[in-house]
mmCIF file of C-alpha atoms and ligand atoms in Angstrom:
data_model
loop_
_atom_site.group_PDB
_atom_site.id
_atom_site.type_symbol
_atom_site.label_atom_id
_atom_site.label_comp_id
_atom_site.label_asym_id
_atom_site.label_seq_id
_atom_site.Cartn_x
_atom_site.Cartn_y
_atom_site.Cartn_z
ATOM 1 C CA MET T 5 -31.376 68.289 69.674
ATOM 2 C CA THR T 6 -34.679 66.868 68.392
ATOM 3 C CA VAL T 7 -35.390 63.145 68.066
ATOM 4 C CA PRO T 8 -35.545 63.232 64.206
ATOM 5 C CA THR T 9 -32.126 64.977 64.043
ATOM 6 C CA ALA T 10 -30.644 62.442 66.482
ATOM 7 C CA LEU T 11 -32.151 59.644 64.388
ATOM 8 C CA ALA T 12 -30.743 61.052 61.131
ATOM 9 C CA LEU T 13 -27.220 61.609 62.471
ATOM 10 C CA GLY T 14 -27.212 58.237 64.228
ATOM 11 C CA ALA T 15 -28.341 56.517 61.036
ATOM 12 C CA ALA T 16 -25.663 58.274 58.949
ATOM 13 C CA ALA T 17 -22.982 57.063 61.375
ATOM 14 C CA ALA T 18 -24.522 53.573 61.459
ATOM 15 C CA ALA T 19 -24.235 53.355 57.667
ATOM 16 C CA ALA T 20 -20.431 53.448 58.045
ATOM 17 C CA ASN T 21 -20.605 50.331 60.271
ATOM 18 C CA LEU T 22 -22.370 48.512 57.433
ATOM 19 C CA ALA T 23 -19.917 49.820 54.815
ATOM 20 C CA GLY T 24 -17.032 48.395 56.879
ATOM 21 C CA ALA T 25 -18.807 45.036 57.095
ATOM 22 C CA PHE T 26 -19.366 44.935 53.331
ATOM 23 C CA ALA T 27 -15.664 45.675 52.744
ATOM 24 C CA VAL T 28 -14.907 42.466 54.680
ATOM 25 C CA THR T 29 -17.637 40.160 53.373
ATOM 26 C CA ARG T 30 -16.885 41.150 49.760
ATOM 27 C CA SER T 31 -13.174 40.879 50.659
ATOM 28 C CA ALA T 32 -12.184 44.184 49.101
ATOM 29 C CA ARG T 33 -8.410 44.085 49.677
ATOM 30 C CA PHE T 34 -7.833 47.653 48.563
ATOM 31 C CA GLY T 35 -10.625 48.730 50.905
ATOM 32 C CA LEU T 36 -9.006 47.052 53.897
ATOM 33 C CA ARG T 37 -5.643 48.747 53.290
ATOM 34 C CA PHE T 38 -7.434 52.081 53.129
ATOM 35 C CA ILE T 39 -9.205 51.215 56.368
ATOM 36 C CA GLU T 40 -5.879 50.478 58.107
ATOM 37 C CA THR T 41 -4.783 54.040 57.268
ATOM 38 C CA LEU T 42 -8.168 55.286 58.414
ATOM 39 C CA VAL T 43 -7.661 53.581 61.815
ATOM 40 C CA ALA T 44 -4.485 55.639 62.351
ATOM 41 C CA PHE T 45 -6.106 58.852 61.093
ATOM 42 C CA SER T 46 -9.182 58.373 63.330
ATOM 43 C CA ALA T 47 -6.938 57.620 66.307
ATOM 44 C CA GLY T 48 -5.283 61.042 65.980
ATOM 45 C CA PHE T 49 -8.594 62.779 65.360
ATOM 46 C CA MET T 50 -10.301 61.112 68.347
ATOM 47 C CA LEU T 51 -7.391 61.690 70.712
ATOM 48 C CA ALA T 52 -7.371 65.401 69.842
ATOM 49 C CA LEU T 53 -11.161 65.596 70.098
ATOM 50 C CA ALA T 54 -11.147 63.966 73.541
ATOM 51 C CA LEU T 55 -8.323 66.051 75.021
ATOM 52 C CA VAL T 56 -8.793 69.403 73.287
ATOM 53 C CA GLY T 57 -12.549 69.415 72.598
ATOM 54 C CA ALA T 58 -14.552 67.132 74.898
ATOM 55 C CA VAL T 59 -12.651 67.184 78.217
ATOM 56 C CA PRO T 60 -12.604 71.007 78.589
ATOM 57 C CA ALA T 61 -16.281 71.253 77.538
ATOM 58 C CA ALA T 62 -17.308 68.532 80.025
ATOM 59 C CA LEU T 63 -15.345 70.179 82.851
ATOM 60 C CA ALA T 64 -16.832 73.587 82.040
ATOM 61 C CA THR T 65 -20.327 72.342 82.934
ATOM 62 C CA HIS T 66 -19.250 69.992 85.779
ATOM 63 C CA PRO T 67 -15.903 71.174 87.202
ATOM 64 C CA PHE T 68 -15.844 68.602 90.027
ATOM 65 C CA GLU T 69 -17.738 65.407 89.223
ATOM 66 C CA GLY T 70 -17.047 65.810 85.477
ATOM 67 C CA ALA T 71 -13.490 64.445 85.789
ATOM 68 C CA THR T 72 -14.711 61.377 87.693
ATOM 69 C CA VAL T 73 -17.358 60.687 85.034
ATOM 70 C CA ILE T 74 -14.675 61.000 82.303
ATOM 71 C CA LEU T 75 -12.626 58.352 84.125
ATOM 72 C CA LEU T 76 -15.755 56.224 84.493
ATOM 73 C CA GLY T 77 -16.367 56.398 80.719
ATOM 74 C CA TYR T 78 -12.802 55.251 80.051
ATOM 75 C CA LEU T 79 -13.008 52.354 82.541
ATOM 76 C CA LEU T 80 -16.437 51.275 81.297
ATOM 77 C CA VAL T 81 -15.091 50.583 77.791
ATOM 78 C CA HIS T 82 -12.219 48.567 79.209
ATOM 79 C CA LEU T 83 -14.657 46.558 81.329
ATOM 80 C CA SER T 84 -17.042 45.781 78.477
ATOM 81 C CA GLN T 85 -14.491 45.234 75.681
ATOM 82 C CA HIS T 86 -11.544 43.636 77.433
ATOM 83 C CA THR T 87 -12.408 42.397 80.924
ATOM 84 C CA LEU T 88 -15.616 40.494 80.205
ATOM 85 C CA THR T 89 -14.368 39.453 76.750
ATOM 86 C CA PRO T 90 -11.962 36.549 76.056
ATOM 87 C CA HIS T 91 -10.529 38.007 72.816
ATOM 88 C CA PHE T 92 -10.923 41.451 71.326
ATOM 89 C CA HIS T 93 -8.868 43.947 69.413
ATOM 90 C CA PHE T 94 -9.698 46.551 66.822
ATOM 91 C CA GLY T 95 -8.935 45.908 63.153
ATOM 92 C CA GLU T 96 -9.436 42.902 60.924
ATOM 93 C CA GLU T 97 -9.534 39.499 62.650
ATOM 94 C CA THR T 98 -7.096 37.248 60.827
ATOM 95 C CA HIS T 99 -7.089 34.081 62.952
ATOM 96 C CA ALA T 100 -9.839 31.689 64.096
ATOM 97 C CA VAL T 101 -11.737 32.700 67.250
ATOM 98 C CA SER T 102 -14.397 30.883 69.307
ATOM 99 C CA HIS T 103 -18.107 31.634 69.039
ATOM 100 C CA GLN T 104 -18.039 32.722 72.644
ATOM 101 C CA ALA T 105 -15.282 35.256 71.895
ATOM 102 C CA SER T 106 -17.124 36.756 68.941
ATOM 103 C CA SER T 107 -20.436 37.001 70.849
ATOM 104 C CA ALA T 108 -18.728 38.585 73.863
ATOM 105 C CA ALA T 109 -16.927 41.065 71.598
ATOM 106 C CA LEU T 110 -20.235 41.997 69.959
ATOM 107 C CA ILE T 111 -21.830 42.686 73.360
ATOM 108 C CA GLY T 112 -18.796 44.713 74.467
ATOM 109 C CA LEU T 113 -18.811 46.720 71.240
ATOM 110 C CA LEU T 114 -22.554 47.381 71.567
ATOM 111 C CA LEU T 115 -21.887 49.423 74.700
ATOM 112 C CA HIS T 116 -19.124 51.310 72.891
ATOM 113 C CA THR T 117 -21.308 52.052 69.836
ATOM 114 C CA PHE T 118 -24.185 53.106 72.117
ATOM 115 C CA PHE T 119 -21.798 55.767 73.443
ATOM 116 C CA ASP T 120 -20.862 56.724 69.879
ATOM 117 C CA GLY T 121 -24.474 57.891 69.590
ATOM 118 C CA VAL T 122 -24.435 59.528 73.032
ATOM 119 C CA ALA T 123 -21.284 61.416 71.960
ATOM 120 C CA ILE T 124 -22.838 62.854 68.782
ATOM 121 C CA ALA T 125 -25.964 64.085 70.593
ATOM 122 C CA SER T 126 -23.980 65.380 73.602
ATOM 123 C CA GLY T 127 -21.648 67.337 71.328
ATOM 124 C CA PHE T 128 -24.579 69.083 69.660
ATOM 125 C CA GLN T 129 -25.978 69.984 73.096
ATOM 126 C CA VAL T 130 -22.842 72.099 73.690
ATOM 127 C CA ASP T 131 -22.710 73.719 70.241
ATOM 128 C CA VAL T 132 -22.928 72.887 66.550
ATOM 129 C CA ALA T 133 -19.120 72.913 66.125
ATOM 130 C CA LEU T 134 -18.503 70.297 68.835
ATOM 131 C CA GLY T 135 -21.413 68.252 67.479
ATOM 132 C CA VAL T 136 -19.962 68.237 63.964
ATOM 133 C CA LEU T 137 -16.494 67.335 65.313
ATOM 134 C CA PHE T 138 -17.950 64.402 67.266
ATOM 135 C CA PHE T 139 -19.929 63.290 64.226
ATOM 136 C CA VAL T 140 -16.801 63.311 62.038
ATOM 137 C CA ALA T 141 -14.803 61.373 64.667
ATOM 138 C CA ILE T 142 -17.525 58.741 65.053
ATOM 139 C CA PHE T 143 -18.124 58.459 61.313
ATOM 140 C CA LEU T 144 -14.399 57.954 60.573
ATOM 141 C CA HIS T 145 -13.852 55.097 63.021
ATOM 142 C CA LYS T 146 -17.140 53.364 62.250
ATOM 143 C CA LEU T 147 -15.735 51.924 59.022
ATOM 144 C CA PRO T 148 -12.927 50.096 60.908
ATOM 145 C CA GLU T 149 -15.508 49.220 63.585
ATOM 146 C CA GLY T 150 -17.625 47.462 60.949
ATOM 147 C CA VAL T 151 -14.487 45.686 59.695
ATOM 148 C CA THR T 152 -13.651 44.611 63.259
ATOM 149 C CA ILE T 153 -16.992 43.028 64.104
ATOM 150 C CA SER T 154 -17.687 41.448 60.722
ATOM 151 C CA SER T 155 -14.214 39.856 60.456
ATOM 152 C CA LEU T 156 -14.574 38.567 64.035
ATOM 153 C CA VAL T 157 -17.938 36.986 63.227
ATOM 154 C CA LEU T 158 -16.502 35.382 60.066
ATOM 155 C CA ALA T 159 -13.404 34.174 61.978
ATOM 156 C CA SER T 160 -15.688 32.399 64.453
ATOM 157 C CA GLY T 161 -17.157 30.403 61.550
ATOM 158 C CA ASP T 162 -20.416 32.312 61.097
ATOM 159 C CA SER T 163 -21.935 33.337 57.769
ATOM 160 C CA PRO T 164 -21.322 36.653 55.943
ATOM 161 C CA ARG T 165 -25.010 37.393 56.523
ATOM 162 C CA ARG T 166 -24.487 37.244 60.288
ATOM 163 C CA ALA T 167 -21.353 39.371 59.922
ATOM 164 C CA VAL T 168 -23.315 42.164 58.227
ATOM 165 C CA LEU T 169 -26.183 41.741 60.707
ATOM 166 C CA SER T 170 -23.786 42.208 63.630
ATOM 167 C CA ALA T 171 -22.467 45.442 62.092
ATOM 168 C CA GLY T 172 -26.110 46.511 61.680
ATOM 169 C CA LEU T 173 -26.700 45.881 65.387
ATOM 170 C CA LEU T 174 -23.720 48.092 66.262
ATOM 171 C CA GLY T 175 -25.198 50.829 64.076
ATOM 172 C CA ALA T 176 -28.609 50.426 65.733
ATOM 173 C CA ALA T 177 -27.028 50.880 69.184
ATOM 174 C CA THR T 178 -25.573 54.194 67.975
ATOM 175 C CA ILE T 179 -28.997 55.394 66.849
ATOM 176 C CA VAL T 180 -30.501 54.396 70.225
ATOM 177 C CA GLY T 181 -27.665 56.191 72.064
ATOM 178 C CA ALA T 182 -28.250 59.420 70.120
ATOM 179 C CA ILE T 183 -32.016 59.349 70.685
ATOM 180 C CA LEU T 184 -31.799 58.514 74.418
ATOM 181 C CA THR T 185 -29.379 61.400 74.940
ATOM 182 C CA THR T 186 -32.173 63.783 73.947
ATOM 183 C CA GLN T 187 -34.543 62.124 76.491
ATOM 184 C CA LEU T 188 -32.780 60.763 79.607
ATOM 185 C CA ALA T 189 -31.862 63.300 82.297
ATOM 186 C CA PHE T 190 -28.656 61.447 83.263
ATOM 187 C CA LEU T 191 -27.345 61.371 79.679
ATOM 188 C CA ILE T 192 -28.353 64.985 79.058
ATOM 189 C CA GLU T 193 -26.350 65.913 82.171
ATOM 190 C CA TYR T 194 -23.320 63.597 81.969
ATOM 191 C CA GLY T 195 -23.346 62.254 78.385
ATOM 192 C CA LEU T 196 -20.553 64.590 77.311
ATOM 193 C CA ALA T 197 -18.226 63.625 80.188
ATOM 194 C CA LEU T 198 -18.889 59.914 79.576
ATOM 195 C CA SER T 199 -18.267 60.418 75.846
ATOM 196 C CA ALA T 200 -14.989 62.210 76.572
ATOM 197 C CA GLY T 201 -13.743 59.144 78.503
ATOM 198 C CA VAL T 202 -15.063 56.720 75.867
ATOM 199 C CA THR T 203 -13.501 58.730 73.013
ATOM 200 C CA LEU T 204 -10.167 58.816 74.838
ATOM 201 C CA TYR T 205 -10.302 55.037 75.232
ATOM 202 C CA VAL T 206 -11.282 54.349 71.622
ATOM 203 C CA GLY T 207 -8.597 56.691 70.236
ATOM 204 C CA ALA T 208 -5.697 55.950 72.547
ATOM 205 C CA SER T 209 -6.392 52.390 73.725
ATOM 206 C CA ASN T 210 -8.351 50.729 70.888
ATOM 207 C CA LEU T 211 -6.972 52.360 67.763
ATOM 208 C CA VAL T 212 -3.360 53.338 68.599
ATOM 209 C CA PRO T 213 -2.333 49.771 69.617
ATOM 210 C CA GLU T 214 -3.528 48.578 66.190
ATOM 211 C CA PHE T 215 -0.712 50.355 64.355
ATOM 212 C CA GLN T 216 1.965 51.302 66.887
ATOM 213 C CA GLY T 217 3.913 48.079 66.194
ATOM 214 C CA LYS T 218 3.809 48.355 62.385
ATOM 215 C CA ARG T 219 7.025 49.623 60.779
ATOM 216 C CA THR T 220 5.719 51.894 58.059
ATOM 217 C CA TRP T 221 5.775 55.669 57.711
ATOM 218 C CA ARG T 222 2.227 55.666 56.330
ATOM 219 C CA LEU T 223 0.476 54.936 59.657
ATOM 220 C CA PRO T 224 2.218 57.377 62.052
ATOM 221 C CA LEU T 225 1.852 60.027 59.353
ATOM 222 C CA ALA T 226 -1.897 59.355 59.191
ATOM 223 C CA PHE T 227 -2.046 59.470 63.023
ATOM 224 C CA PHE T 228 -0.415 62.920 63.246
ATOM 225 C CA ALA T 229 -2.470 64.121 60.282
ATOM 226 C CA GLY T 230 -5.636 63.031 62.125
ATOM 227 C CA ALA T 231 -4.749 65.159 65.163
ATOM 228 C CA GLY T 232 -3.847 68.061 62.852
ATOM 229 C CA ALA T 233 -7.101 67.660 60.926
ATOM 230 C CA PHE T 234 -9.054 68.002 64.179
ATOM 231 C CA VAL T 235 -7.316 71.274 65.013
ATOM 232 C CA GLY T 236 -7.810 72.552 61.447
ATOM 233 C CA LEU T 237 -11.465 71.570 61.244
ATOM 234 C CA ARG T 238 -12.166 73.092 64.655
ATOM 235 C CA ALA T 239 -10.621 76.396 63.582
ATOM 236 C CA LEU T 240 -12.583 76.285 60.312
ATOM 237 C CA LEU T 241 -15.889 75.588 62.098
ATOM 238 C CA GLY T 242 -15.107 78.289 64.654
ATOM 239 C CA GLY T 243 -14.684 80.781 61.813
ATOM 240 C CA LEU T 244 -17.786 79.611 59.928
ATOM 241 C CA LEU T 245 -20.107 79.523 62.941
ATOM 242 C CA ALA T 246 -18.841 82.641 64.709
HETATM 243 ZN ZN1 ZN X 308 -7.542 38.413 66.956
HETATM 244 ZN ZN1 ZN X 309 -17.278 53.453 67.873
#
């Protein structure tokens, strides 16, 4: 992938971070309900992408160390988002949090969104179909990601301007991740395996816990539909690109 393509795809994904932030700062209630459904749908899509798309592709190029790097990707997100962070969960923040918690969450999420960019570029290195599937998965969960960071920043007592700025920073990290994956030997080699672990974490451990306790048919339905949509889109792309 060329640098301009990586820049364009990274920027398109980053725009969804900002859209999520605007939904919060302009307190669009309807928008937030839609985003809750989107969290469940993206969870299914990302879980399927990680297990059915990314893991086999990563192991095909690195049968031995690939699995270890996948595990490393998974653990890295837990370290940055939940071990070094006093308070973090996906979805809208509805209670007051400390400044320290919101800053730590922003730093933790920056690593995650950097890998969002790595994932898009790594997917395209394998083939166009996997690249498109990664792009869709990243794009879908970037709206809730923007909601997450901007509501956290607001809940810590900061201004709406800072909330949108923080979402912009997350988007910028994605652009940097996509560009570096076209340049750095380590990311060219292991970016896909790392992304597989990160995608598994985001789908199964960030997004699923956000709705698994809610008693409504709407969210599990969206979750299963997300996994089904991955399988459908993959078949469609396979047919189109064959
Ligand atoms: Zn909270
Ligand atoms: Zn993300």
